[in-house]
Short mmCIF file of C-alpha atoms and ligand atoms in Angstrom, two decimals:
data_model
loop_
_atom_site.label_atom_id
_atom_site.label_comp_id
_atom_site.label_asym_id
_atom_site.label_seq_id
_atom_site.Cartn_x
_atom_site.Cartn_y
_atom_site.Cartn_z
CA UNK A 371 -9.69 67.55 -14.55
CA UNK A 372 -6.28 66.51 -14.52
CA UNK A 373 -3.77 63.30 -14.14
CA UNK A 374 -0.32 63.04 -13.56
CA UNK A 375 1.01 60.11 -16.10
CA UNK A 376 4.15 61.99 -16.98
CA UNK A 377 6.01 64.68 -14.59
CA UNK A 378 6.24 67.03 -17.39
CA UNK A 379 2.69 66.97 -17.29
CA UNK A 380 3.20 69.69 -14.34
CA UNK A 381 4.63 72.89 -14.90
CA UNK A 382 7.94 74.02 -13.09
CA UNK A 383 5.63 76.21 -11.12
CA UNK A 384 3.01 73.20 -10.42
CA UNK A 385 5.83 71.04 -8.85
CA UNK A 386 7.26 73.53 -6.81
CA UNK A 387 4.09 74.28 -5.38
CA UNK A 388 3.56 70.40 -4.66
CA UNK A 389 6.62 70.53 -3.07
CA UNK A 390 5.78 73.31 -0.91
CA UNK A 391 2.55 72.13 0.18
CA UNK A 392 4.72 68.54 0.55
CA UNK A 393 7.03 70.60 3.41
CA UNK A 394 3.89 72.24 4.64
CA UNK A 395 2.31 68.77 5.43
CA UNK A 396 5.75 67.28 7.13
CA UNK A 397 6.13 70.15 9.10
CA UNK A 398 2.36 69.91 10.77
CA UNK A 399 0.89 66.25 9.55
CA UNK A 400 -2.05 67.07 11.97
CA UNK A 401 -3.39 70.07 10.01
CA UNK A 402 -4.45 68.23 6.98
CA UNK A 403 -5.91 65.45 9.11
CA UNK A 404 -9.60 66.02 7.60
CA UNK A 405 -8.35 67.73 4.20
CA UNK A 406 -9.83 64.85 2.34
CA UNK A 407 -12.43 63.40 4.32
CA UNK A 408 -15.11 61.79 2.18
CA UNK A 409 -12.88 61.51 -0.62
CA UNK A 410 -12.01 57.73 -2.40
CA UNK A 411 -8.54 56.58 -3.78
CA UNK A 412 -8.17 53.73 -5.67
CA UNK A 413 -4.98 52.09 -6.29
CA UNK A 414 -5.05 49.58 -8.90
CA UNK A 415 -1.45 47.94 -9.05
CA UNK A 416 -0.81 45.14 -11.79
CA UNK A 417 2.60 44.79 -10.66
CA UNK A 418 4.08 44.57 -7.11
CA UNK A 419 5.01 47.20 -4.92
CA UNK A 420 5.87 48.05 -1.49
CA UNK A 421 6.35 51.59 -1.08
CA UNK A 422 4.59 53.55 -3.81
CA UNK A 423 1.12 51.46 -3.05
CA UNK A 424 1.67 51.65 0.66
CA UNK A 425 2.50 55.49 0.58
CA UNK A 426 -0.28 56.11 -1.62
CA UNK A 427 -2.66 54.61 0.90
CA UNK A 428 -1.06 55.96 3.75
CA UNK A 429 -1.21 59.44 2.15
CA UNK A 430 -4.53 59.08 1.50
CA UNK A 431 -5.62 57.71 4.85
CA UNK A 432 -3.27 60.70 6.80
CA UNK A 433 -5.26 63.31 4.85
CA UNK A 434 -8.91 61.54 6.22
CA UNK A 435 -9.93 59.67 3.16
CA UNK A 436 -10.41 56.23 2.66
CA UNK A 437 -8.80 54.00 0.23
CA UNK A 438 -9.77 50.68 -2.00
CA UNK A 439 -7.76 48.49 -4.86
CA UNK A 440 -6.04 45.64 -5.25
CA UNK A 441 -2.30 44.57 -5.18
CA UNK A 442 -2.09 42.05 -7.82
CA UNK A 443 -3.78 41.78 -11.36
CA UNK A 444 -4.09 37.85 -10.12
CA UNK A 445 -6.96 39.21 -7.43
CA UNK A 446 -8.78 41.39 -10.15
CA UNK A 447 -10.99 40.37 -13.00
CA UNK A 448 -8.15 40.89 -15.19
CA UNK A 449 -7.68 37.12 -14.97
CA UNK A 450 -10.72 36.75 -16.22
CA UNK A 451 -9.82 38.56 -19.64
CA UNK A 452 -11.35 42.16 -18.60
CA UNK A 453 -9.53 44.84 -20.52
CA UNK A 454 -7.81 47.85 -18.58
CA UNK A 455 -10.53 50.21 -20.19
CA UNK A 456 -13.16 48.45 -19.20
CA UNK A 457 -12.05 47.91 -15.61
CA UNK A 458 -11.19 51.86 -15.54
CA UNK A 459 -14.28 52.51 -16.61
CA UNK A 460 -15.84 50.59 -13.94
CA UNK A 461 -13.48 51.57 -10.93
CA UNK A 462 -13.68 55.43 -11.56
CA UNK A 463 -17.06 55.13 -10.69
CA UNK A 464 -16.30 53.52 -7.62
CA UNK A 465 -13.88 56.40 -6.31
CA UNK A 466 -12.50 60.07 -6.85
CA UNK A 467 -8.63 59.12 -8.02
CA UNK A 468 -6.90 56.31 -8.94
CA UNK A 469 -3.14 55.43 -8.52
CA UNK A 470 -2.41 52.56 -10.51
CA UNK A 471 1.07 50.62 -11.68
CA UNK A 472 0.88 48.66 -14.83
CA UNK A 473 3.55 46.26 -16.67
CA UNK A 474 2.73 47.97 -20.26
CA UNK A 475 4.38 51.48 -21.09
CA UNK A 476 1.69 53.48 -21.98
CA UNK A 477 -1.27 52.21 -20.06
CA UNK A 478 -1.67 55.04 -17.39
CA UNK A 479 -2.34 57.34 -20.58
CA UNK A 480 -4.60 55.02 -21.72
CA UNK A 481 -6.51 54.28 -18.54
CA UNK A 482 -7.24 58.74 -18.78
CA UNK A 483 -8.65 58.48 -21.59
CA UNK A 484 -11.75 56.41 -20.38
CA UNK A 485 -11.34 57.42 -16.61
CA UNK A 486 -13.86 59.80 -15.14
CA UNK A 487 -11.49 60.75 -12.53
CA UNK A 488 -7.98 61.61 -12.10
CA UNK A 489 -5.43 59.22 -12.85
CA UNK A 490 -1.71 58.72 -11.23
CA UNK A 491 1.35 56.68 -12.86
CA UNK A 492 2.41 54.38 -10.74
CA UNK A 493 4.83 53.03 -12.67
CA UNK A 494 4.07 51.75 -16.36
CA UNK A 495 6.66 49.10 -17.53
CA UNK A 496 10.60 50.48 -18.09
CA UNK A 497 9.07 54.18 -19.13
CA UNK A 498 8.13 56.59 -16.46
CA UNK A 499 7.58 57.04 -12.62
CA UNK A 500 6.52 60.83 -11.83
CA UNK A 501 5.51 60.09 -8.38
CA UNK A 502 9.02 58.47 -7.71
CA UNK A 503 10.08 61.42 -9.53
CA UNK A 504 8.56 64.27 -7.26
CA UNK A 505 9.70 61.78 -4.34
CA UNK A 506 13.31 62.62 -5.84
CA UNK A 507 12.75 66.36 -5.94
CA UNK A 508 11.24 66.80 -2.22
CA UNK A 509 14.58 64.90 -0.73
CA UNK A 510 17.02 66.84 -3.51
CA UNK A 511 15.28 69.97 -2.49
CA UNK A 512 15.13 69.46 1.22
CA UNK A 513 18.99 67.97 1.42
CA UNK A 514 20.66 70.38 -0.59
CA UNK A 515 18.20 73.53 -0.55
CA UNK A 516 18.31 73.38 -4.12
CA UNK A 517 16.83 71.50 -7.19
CA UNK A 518 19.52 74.01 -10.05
CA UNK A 519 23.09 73.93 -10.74
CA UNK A 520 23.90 70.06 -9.58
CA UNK A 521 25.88 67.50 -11.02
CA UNK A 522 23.65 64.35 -10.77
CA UNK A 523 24.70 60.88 -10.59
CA UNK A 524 22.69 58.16 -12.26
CA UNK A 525 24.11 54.95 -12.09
CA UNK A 526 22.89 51.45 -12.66
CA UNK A 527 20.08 50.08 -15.24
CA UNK A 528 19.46 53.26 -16.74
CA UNK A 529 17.90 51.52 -19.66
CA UNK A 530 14.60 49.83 -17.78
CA UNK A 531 14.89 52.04 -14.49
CA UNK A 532 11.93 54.03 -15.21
CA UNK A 533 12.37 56.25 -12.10
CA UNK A 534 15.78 57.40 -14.14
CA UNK A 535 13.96 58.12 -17.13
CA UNK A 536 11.59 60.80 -14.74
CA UNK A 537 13.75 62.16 -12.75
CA UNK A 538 15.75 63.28 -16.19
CA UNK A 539 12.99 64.68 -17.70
CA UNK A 540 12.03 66.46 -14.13
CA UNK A 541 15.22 68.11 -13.43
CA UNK A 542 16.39 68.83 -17.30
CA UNK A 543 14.35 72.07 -16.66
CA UNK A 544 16.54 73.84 -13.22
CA UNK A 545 19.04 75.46 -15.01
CA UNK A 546 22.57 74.28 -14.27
CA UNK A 547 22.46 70.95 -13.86
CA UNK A 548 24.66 68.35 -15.40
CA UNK A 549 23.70 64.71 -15.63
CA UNK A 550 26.93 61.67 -15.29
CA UNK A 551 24.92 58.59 -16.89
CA UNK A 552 26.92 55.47 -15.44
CA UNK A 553 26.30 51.76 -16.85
CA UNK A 554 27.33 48.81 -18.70
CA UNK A 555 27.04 49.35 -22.46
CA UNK A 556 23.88 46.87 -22.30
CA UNK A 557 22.05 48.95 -19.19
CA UNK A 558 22.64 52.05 -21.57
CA UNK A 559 19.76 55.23 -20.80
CA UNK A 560 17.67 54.76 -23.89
CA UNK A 561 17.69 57.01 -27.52
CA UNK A 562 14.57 58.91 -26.74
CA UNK A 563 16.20 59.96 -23.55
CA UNK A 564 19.86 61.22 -24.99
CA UNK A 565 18.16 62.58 -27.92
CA UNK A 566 16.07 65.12 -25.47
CA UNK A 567 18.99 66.21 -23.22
CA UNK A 568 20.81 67.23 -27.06
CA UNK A 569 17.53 68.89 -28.05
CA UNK A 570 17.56 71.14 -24.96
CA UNK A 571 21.05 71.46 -24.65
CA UNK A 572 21.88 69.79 -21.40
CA UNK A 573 25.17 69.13 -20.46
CA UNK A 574 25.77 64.68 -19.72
CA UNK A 575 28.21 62.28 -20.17
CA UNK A 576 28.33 58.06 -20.44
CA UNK A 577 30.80 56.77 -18.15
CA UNK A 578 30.44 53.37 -17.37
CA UNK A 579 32.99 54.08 -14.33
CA UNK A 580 31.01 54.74 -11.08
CA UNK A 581 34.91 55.76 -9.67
CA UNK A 582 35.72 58.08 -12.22
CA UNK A 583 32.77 59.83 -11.77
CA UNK A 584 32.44 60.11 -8.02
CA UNK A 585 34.09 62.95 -6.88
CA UNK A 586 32.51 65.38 -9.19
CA UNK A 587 29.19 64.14 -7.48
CA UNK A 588 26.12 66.80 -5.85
CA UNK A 589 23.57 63.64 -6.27
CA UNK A 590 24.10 59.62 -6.37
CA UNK A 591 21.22 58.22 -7.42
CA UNK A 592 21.58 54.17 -7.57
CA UNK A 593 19.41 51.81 -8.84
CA UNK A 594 18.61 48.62 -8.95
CA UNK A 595 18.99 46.27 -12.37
CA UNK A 596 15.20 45.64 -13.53
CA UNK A 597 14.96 41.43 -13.09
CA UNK A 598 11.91 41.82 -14.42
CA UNK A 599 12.21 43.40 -17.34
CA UNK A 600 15.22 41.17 -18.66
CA UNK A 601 14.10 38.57 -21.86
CA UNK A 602 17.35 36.55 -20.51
CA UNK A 603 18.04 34.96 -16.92
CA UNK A 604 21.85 34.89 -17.92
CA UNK A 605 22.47 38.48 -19.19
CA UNK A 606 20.44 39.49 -15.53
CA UNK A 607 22.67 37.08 -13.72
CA UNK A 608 26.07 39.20 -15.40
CA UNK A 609 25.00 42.29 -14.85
CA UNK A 610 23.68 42.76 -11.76
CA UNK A 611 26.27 43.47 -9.50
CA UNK A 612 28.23 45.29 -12.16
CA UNK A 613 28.19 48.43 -9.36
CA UNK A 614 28.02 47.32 -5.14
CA UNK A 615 28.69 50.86 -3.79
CA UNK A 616 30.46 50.73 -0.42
CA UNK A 617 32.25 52.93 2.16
CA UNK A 618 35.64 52.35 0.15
CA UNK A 619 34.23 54.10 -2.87
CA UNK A 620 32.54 56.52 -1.29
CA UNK A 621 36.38 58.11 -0.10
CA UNK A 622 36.59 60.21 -3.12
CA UNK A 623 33.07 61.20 -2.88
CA UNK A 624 32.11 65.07 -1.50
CA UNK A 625 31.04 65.76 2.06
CA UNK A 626 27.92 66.85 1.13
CA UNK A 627 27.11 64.19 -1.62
CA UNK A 628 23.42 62.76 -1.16
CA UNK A 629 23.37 59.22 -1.97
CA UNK A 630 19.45 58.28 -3.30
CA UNK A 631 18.00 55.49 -4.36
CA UNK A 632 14.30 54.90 -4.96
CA UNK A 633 14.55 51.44 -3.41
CA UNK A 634 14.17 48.02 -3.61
CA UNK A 635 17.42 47.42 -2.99
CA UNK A 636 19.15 44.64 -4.25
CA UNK A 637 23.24 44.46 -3.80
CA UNK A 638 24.47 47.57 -5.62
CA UNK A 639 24.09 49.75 -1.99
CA UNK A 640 26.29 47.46 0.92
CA UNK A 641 24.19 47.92 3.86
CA UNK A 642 27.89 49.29 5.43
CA UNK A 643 26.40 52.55 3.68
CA UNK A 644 23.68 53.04 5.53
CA UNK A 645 25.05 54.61 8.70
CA UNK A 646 26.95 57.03 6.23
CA UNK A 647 25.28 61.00 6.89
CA UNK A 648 25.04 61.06 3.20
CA UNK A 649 22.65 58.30 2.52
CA UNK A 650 19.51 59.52 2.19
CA UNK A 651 17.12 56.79 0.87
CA UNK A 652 15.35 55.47 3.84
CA UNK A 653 14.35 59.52 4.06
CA UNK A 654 13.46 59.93 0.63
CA UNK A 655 10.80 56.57 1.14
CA UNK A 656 9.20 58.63 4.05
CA UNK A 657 9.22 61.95 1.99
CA UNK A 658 7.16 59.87 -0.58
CA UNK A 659 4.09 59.40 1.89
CA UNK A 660 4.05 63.47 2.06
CA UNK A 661 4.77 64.58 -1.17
CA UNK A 662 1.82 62.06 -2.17
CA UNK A 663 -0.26 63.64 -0.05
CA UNK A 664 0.27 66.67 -1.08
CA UNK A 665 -0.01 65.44 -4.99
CA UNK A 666 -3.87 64.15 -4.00
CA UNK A 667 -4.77 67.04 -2.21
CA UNK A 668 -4.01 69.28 -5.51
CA UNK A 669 -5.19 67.27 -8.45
CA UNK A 670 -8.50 66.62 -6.08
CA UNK A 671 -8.63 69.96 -5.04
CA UNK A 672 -6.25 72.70 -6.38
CA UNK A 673 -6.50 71.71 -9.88
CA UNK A 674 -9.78 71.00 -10.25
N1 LIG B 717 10.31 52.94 -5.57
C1 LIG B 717 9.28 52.10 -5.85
O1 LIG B 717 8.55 52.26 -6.84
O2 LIG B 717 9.16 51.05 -4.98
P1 LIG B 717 8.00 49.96 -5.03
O3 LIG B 717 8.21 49.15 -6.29
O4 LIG B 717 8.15 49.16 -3.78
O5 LIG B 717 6.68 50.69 -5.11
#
């Protein structure tokens, strides 16, 4: 049995093939209709979300199956002092995969080792997002035909933006690609992450210039400055709207730049952007419906 808490938990080969089956299923949604009739999916989200709960469900519901969970940790006996183990433990008999987003890095890997069925990282705390992550690679892939030899963009709270910390460690292994790290000094990408790009030998740089860096640009991926993960009101208050991107910046910028984002937005994308051929984020939410369908379909199926 396996779980996806980390994307390097998936070969090279494994992704692509998720990402194949992901273009398979956007191509002819009415196919896989029944693929996963009779099947469960539980998504058990201690923090909020919008997209990555909805898509889950929707994925899940699009392939035939049928879906349970809760949206809050205020609606779940976790209120009531239940620990995660224990309610693991109880849910995987309930259903045949669980999804589930949790404030504490490290509880996905946790919630495996007691689960009786596959488990999915929603998102745990400021560390990782691998469904985000093969989100990323499906629009990459399908905008630019490519997922090697691109100079990627990261810019914004690279330090709690777990989706950055992924989608790093995801595309670290095409050969060719560069990473630009933009941010304030205080929204730095962590140690752990720097220290594995030197390991490998992949070519970044620290700018905290989101002008300087824009014209050398395949991939912008923006982000939004974690609220929730700040100790301090005032430091959030300072830094969050340290980068607004708007048309005016983006005149430097390629003609085939992609401009992602995993979304919510907050300031740092003007809406004036939106219209712009090379923003691609409302696309890369819909991708995320497909490529989780085709990420339930394999560890249910494929990998079992
Ligand atoms: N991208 C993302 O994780 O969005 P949600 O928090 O809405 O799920």
């Amino acid at each position: 049995m396996r779980s996806l808490i980390d994307i390097t938990d998936f070969s090279v080969e494994e992704v692509t093939r998720v990402l194949d089956l992901a273009d398979e299923m956007i191509a002819d949604p009415a196919r896989w209709r029944t693929a996963m009739q009779g099947k469960i999916l539980a998504t058990l989200f201690f923090e909020p979300s919008t997209r990555t709960r909805l898509s889950f469900e929707s994925a899940m519901l699009s392939l035939g199956g049928s879906v349970l969970g809760f949206a809050g940790a205020d609606s779940s006996s976790t209120t009531k002092g239940e620990t995660l183990t224990d309610t693991i433990r109880v849910v995987s008999g309930y259903c045949d995969i669980i999804a589930m987003r949790h404030p504490k890095e490290g509880a996905p890997m946790a919630a495996k080792l007691c689960s009786d069925v596959p488990i999915i990282n929603a998102g745990d705390g400021g560390h990782n997002h691998p469904t985000q992550t093969l989100t990323d690679l499906m629009t990459i892939r399908r905008e630019k035909g490519r997922l090697d030899h691109l100079t990627i963009g990261l810019c914004g709270d690279l330090k709690f933006g777990r989706t950055v910390h992924s989608l790093i460690g995801a595309m670290s292994r095409y050969p060719g690609v560069t990473f630009v790290l933009i941010s304030p000094p205080e929204l730095r990408t962590p140690d752990y992450v720097l220290q594995s790009l030197q390991d490998q030998g992949i070519p970044y740089r620290e700018t905290e210039s989101l002008e300087e860096a824009m014209p050398e640009l395949d991939i912008l991926y923006m982000t939004r400055v974690q609220k929730e993960r700040f100790f301090n009101e005032a430091d959030y208050v300072r830094l969050k709207d340290t980068y607004i991107l708007d048309p005016e910046k983006l005149r430097t910028a390629k003609a085939d730049l992609r401009i992602l984002h995993p979304l919510p937005r907050v300031n740092e994308i003007s809406t004036r952007v939106d219209a712009d051929p090379r923003a691609v984020y409302f696309k890369q939410t819909r991708n995320g419906r497909f490529v989780r369908m085709a990420l339930i379909k394999t560890l249910l199926e494929d990998m079992q």
